[in-house]
Short mmCIF file of C-alpha atoms in Angstrom, two decimals:
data_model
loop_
_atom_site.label_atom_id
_atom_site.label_comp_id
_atom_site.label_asym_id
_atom_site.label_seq_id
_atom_site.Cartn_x
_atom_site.Cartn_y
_atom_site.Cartn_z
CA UNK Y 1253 82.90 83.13 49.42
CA UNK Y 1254 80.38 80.22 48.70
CA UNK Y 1255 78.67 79.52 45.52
CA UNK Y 1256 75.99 76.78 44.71
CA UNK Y 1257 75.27 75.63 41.16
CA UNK Y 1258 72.65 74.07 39.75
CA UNK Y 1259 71.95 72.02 36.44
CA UNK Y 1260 70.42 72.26 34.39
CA UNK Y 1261 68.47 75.53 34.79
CA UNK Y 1262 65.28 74.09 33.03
CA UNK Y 1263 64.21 70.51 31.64
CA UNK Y 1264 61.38 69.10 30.17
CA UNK Y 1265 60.78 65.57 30.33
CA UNK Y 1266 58.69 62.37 29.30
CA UNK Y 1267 56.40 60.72 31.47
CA UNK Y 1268 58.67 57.46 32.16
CA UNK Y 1269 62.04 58.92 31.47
CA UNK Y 1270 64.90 58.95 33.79
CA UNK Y 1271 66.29 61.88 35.88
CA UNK Y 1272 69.13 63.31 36.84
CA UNK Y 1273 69.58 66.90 38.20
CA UNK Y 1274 73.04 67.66 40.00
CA UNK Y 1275 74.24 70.49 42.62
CA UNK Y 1276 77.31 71.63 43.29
CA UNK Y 1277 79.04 73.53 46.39
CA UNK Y 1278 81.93 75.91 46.07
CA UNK Y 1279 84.34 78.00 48.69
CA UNK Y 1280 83.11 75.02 52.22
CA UNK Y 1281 83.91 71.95 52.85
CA UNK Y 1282 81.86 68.94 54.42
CA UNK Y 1283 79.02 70.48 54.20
CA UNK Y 1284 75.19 69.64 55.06
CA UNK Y 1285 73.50 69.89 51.35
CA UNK Y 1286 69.79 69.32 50.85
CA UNK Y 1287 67.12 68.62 48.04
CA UNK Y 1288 63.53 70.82 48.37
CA UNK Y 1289 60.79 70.61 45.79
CA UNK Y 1290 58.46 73.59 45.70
CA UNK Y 1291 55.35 73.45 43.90
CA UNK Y 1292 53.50 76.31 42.40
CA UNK Y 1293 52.45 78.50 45.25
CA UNK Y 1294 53.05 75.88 47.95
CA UNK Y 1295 56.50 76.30 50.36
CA UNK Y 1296 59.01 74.57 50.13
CA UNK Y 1297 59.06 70.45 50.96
CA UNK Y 1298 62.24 68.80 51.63
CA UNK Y 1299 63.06 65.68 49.97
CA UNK Y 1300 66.44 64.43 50.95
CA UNK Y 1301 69.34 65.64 53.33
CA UNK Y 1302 73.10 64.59 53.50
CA UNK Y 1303 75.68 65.27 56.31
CA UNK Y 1304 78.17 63.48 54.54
CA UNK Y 1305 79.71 61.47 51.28
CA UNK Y 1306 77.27 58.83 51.14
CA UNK Y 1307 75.26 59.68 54.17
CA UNK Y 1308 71.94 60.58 52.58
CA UNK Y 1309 68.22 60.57 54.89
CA UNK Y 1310 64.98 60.68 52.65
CA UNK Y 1311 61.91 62.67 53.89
CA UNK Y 1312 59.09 61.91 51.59
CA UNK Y 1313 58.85 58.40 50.29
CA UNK Y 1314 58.33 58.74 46.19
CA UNK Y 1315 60.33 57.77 43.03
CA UNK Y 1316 63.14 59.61 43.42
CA UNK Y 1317 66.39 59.24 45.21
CA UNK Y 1318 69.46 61.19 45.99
CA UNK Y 1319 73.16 60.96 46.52
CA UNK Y 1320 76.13 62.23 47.21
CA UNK Y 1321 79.31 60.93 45.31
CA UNK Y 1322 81.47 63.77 46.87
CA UNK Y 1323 82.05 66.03 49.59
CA UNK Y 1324 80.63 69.11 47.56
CA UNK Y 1325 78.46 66.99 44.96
CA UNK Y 1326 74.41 66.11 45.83
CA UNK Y 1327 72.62 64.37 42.70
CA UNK Y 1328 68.95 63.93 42.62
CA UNK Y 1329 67.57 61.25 40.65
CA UNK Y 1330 64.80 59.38 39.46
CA UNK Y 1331 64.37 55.88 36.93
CA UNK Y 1332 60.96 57.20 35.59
CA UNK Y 1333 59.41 60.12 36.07
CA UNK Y 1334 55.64 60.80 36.48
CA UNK Y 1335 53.36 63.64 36.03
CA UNK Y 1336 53.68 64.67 39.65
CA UNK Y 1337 57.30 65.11 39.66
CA UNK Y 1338 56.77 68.64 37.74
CA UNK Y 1339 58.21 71.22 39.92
CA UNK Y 1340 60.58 73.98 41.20
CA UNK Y 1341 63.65 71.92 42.31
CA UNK Y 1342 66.15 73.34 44.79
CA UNK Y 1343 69.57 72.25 46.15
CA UNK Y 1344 70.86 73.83 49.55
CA UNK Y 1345 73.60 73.83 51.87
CA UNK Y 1346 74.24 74.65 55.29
CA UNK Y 1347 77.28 74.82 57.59
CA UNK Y 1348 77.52 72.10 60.43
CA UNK Y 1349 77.56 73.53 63.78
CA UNK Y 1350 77.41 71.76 66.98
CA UNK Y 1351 74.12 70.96 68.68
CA UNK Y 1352 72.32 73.83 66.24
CA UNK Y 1353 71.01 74.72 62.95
CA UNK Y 1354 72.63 77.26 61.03
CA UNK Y 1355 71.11 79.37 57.88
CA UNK Y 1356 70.88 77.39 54.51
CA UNK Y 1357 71.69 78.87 51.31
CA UNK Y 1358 69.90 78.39 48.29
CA UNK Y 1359 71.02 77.56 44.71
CA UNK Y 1360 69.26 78.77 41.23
CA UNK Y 1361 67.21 75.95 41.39
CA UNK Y 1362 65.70 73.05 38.30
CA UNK Y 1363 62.69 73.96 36.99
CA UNK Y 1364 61.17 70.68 35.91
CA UNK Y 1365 58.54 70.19 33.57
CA UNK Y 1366 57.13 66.52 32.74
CA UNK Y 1367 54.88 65.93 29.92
CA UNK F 272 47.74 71.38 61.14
CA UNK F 273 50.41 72.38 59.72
CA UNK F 274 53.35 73.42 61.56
CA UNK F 275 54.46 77.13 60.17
CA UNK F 276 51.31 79.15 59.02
CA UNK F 277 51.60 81.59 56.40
CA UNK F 278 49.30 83.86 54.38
CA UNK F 279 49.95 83.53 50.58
CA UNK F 280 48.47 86.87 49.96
CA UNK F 281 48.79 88.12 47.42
CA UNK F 282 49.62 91.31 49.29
CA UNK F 283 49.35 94.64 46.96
CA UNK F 284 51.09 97.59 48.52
CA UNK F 285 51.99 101.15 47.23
CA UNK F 286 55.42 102.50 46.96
CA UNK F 287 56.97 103.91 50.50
CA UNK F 288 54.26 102.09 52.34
CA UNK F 289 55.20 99.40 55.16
CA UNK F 290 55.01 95.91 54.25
CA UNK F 291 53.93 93.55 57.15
CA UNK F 292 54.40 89.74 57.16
CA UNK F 293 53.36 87.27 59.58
CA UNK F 294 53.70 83.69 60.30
CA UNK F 295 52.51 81.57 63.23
CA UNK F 296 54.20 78.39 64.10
CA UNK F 297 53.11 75.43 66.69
CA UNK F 298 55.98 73.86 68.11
CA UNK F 299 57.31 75.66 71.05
CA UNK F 300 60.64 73.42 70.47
CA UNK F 301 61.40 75.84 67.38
CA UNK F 302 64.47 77.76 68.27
CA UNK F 303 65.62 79.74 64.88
CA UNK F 304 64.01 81.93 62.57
CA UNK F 305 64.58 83.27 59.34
CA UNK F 306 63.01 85.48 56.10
CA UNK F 307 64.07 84.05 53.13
CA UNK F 308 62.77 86.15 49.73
CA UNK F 309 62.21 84.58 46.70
CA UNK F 310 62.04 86.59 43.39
CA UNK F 311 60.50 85.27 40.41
CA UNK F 312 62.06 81.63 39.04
CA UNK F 313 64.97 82.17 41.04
CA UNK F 314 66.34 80.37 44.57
CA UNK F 315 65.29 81.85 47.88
CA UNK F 316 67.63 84.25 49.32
CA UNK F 317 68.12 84.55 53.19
CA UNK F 318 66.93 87.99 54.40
CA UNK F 319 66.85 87.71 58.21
CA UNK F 320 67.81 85.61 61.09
CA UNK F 321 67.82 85.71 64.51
CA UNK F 322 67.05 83.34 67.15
CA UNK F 323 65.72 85.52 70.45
CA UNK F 324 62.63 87.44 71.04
CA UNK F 325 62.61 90.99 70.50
CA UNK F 326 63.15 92.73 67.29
CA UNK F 327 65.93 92.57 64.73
CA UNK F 328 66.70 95.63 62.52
CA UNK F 329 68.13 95.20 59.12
CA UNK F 330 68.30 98.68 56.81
CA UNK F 331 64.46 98.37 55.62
CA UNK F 332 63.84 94.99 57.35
CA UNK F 333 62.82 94.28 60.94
CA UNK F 334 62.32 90.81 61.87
CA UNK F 335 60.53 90.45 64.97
CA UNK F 336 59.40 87.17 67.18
CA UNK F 337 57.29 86.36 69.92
CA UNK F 338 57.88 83.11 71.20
CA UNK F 339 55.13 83.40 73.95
CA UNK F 340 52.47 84.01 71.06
CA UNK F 341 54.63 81.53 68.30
CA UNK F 342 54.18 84.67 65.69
CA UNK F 343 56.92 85.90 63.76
CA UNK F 344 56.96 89.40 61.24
CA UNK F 345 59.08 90.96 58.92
CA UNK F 346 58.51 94.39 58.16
CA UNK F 347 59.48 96.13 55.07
CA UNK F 348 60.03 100.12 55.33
CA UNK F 349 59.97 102.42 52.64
CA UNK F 350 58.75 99.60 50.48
CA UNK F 351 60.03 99.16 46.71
CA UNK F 352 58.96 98.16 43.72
CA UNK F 353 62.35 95.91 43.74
CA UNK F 354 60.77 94.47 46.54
CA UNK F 355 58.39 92.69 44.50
CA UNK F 356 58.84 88.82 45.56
CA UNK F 357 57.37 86.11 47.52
CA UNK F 358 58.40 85.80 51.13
CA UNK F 359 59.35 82.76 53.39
CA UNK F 360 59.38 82.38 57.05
CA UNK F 361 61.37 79.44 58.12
CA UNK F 362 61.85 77.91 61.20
CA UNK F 363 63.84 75.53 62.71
CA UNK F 364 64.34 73.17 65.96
CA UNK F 365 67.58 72.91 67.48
CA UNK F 366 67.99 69.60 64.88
CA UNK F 367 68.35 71.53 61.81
CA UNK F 368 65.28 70.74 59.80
CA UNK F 369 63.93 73.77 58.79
CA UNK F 370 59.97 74.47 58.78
CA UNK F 371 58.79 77.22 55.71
CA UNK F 372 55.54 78.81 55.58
CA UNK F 373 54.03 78.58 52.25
CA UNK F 374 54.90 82.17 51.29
CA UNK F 375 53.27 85.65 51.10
CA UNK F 376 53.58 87.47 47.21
CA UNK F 377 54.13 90.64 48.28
CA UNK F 378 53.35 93.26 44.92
CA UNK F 379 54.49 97.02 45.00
CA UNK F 380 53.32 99.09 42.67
CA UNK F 381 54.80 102.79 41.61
#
């Protein structure tokens, strides 16, 4: 079966400080991954999406940036965090099928606190 | 507008009573549609899917769309206090991107 990990589980950060949060896929190969912030109360907002090893599309122009140094491996990052970063992070992946979606499946999640 | 419109409730039920959750969407391109639930600090979980109008029955759980209106449900029999959790439509186009609702906190009490 598939597993997605997440870590860490919870940071807390300077304003200004550099981030890295990392996902990690289990049990699939070459799959879709994705990076979603979700802010208290609010749904869910995608911020980056990969179909491939170095294939990465951003949704949301901001400070941060993502990408994927392996198959089963997305990275989210950022050079200096602010304020607004704060947030539930959350790393998903999804199966590729031909000419339609298919479900994604969430990991643990980041919560991220900046200070 | 946005695109998937969702109640955040929060909706307070009592034990064994039937839990109903809505969303309304615009885009008559979305094709897929899915109940994720979301438990305190923890990752969405995929509850439902299904792709058709009509209803789709899941123990408890019955998903059901109308594409003609662009409304979606889940309904939630017999209703838990384990089903305590925030709720997440999400839709999706025939691309992949999925759409979520904002959530509805659904609280159960004994």
């Amino acid at each position: 079966s598939q597993t997605i990990h997440q870590w860490p589980a919870t940071l807390v950060q300077p304003v200004g400080s550099p981030l890295s949060l990392e996902c990690t896929v289990e049990g699939t190969s070459n799959p879709n991954l994705y990076w979603y912030r979700q802010a208290a109360g609010r749904g869910l907002q995608l911020l980056f999406y990969s179909v491939g090893i170095g294939q990465i599309s951003s949704e949301v122009p901001q400070n941060l940036s993502a990408s994927r140094p392996q198959d089963r491996q997305f990275i989210l990052s950022s050079k200096k965090l602010l304020l607004s970063d704060s947030g539930f992070y959350l790393c998903a992946w999804s199966q590729k099928s031909s000419g339609r979606t298919d479900t994604q499946y969430f990991g643990p999640g980041t919560r991220l606190t900046v200070l | 507008q946005k695109e998937v419109e969702q109640d955040p409730g929060p909706l307070s039920v009592p034990e064994g009573a039937i839990v109903s959750l809505n969303c309304t969407y615009s885009n008559s391109a979305f094709q897929y549609f899915m109940w994720y639930r979301q438990y305190s600090r923890k990752g969405p979980e995929l509850l439902m899917y299904t792709y058709s109008s009509g209803n789709k029955e899941d123990g408890r759980f019955t998903a059901q769309v109308d594409k003609s209106s662009k409304y979606i449900s889940l309904f939630i029999r017999d209703s838990q206090p384990s089903d305590s959790a925030t709720y997440l439509c999400a839709i999706s186009d025939s691309w992949g991107k999925l759409q979520f609702g904002a959530g509805t906190q659904v609280v159960v009490t004994p």
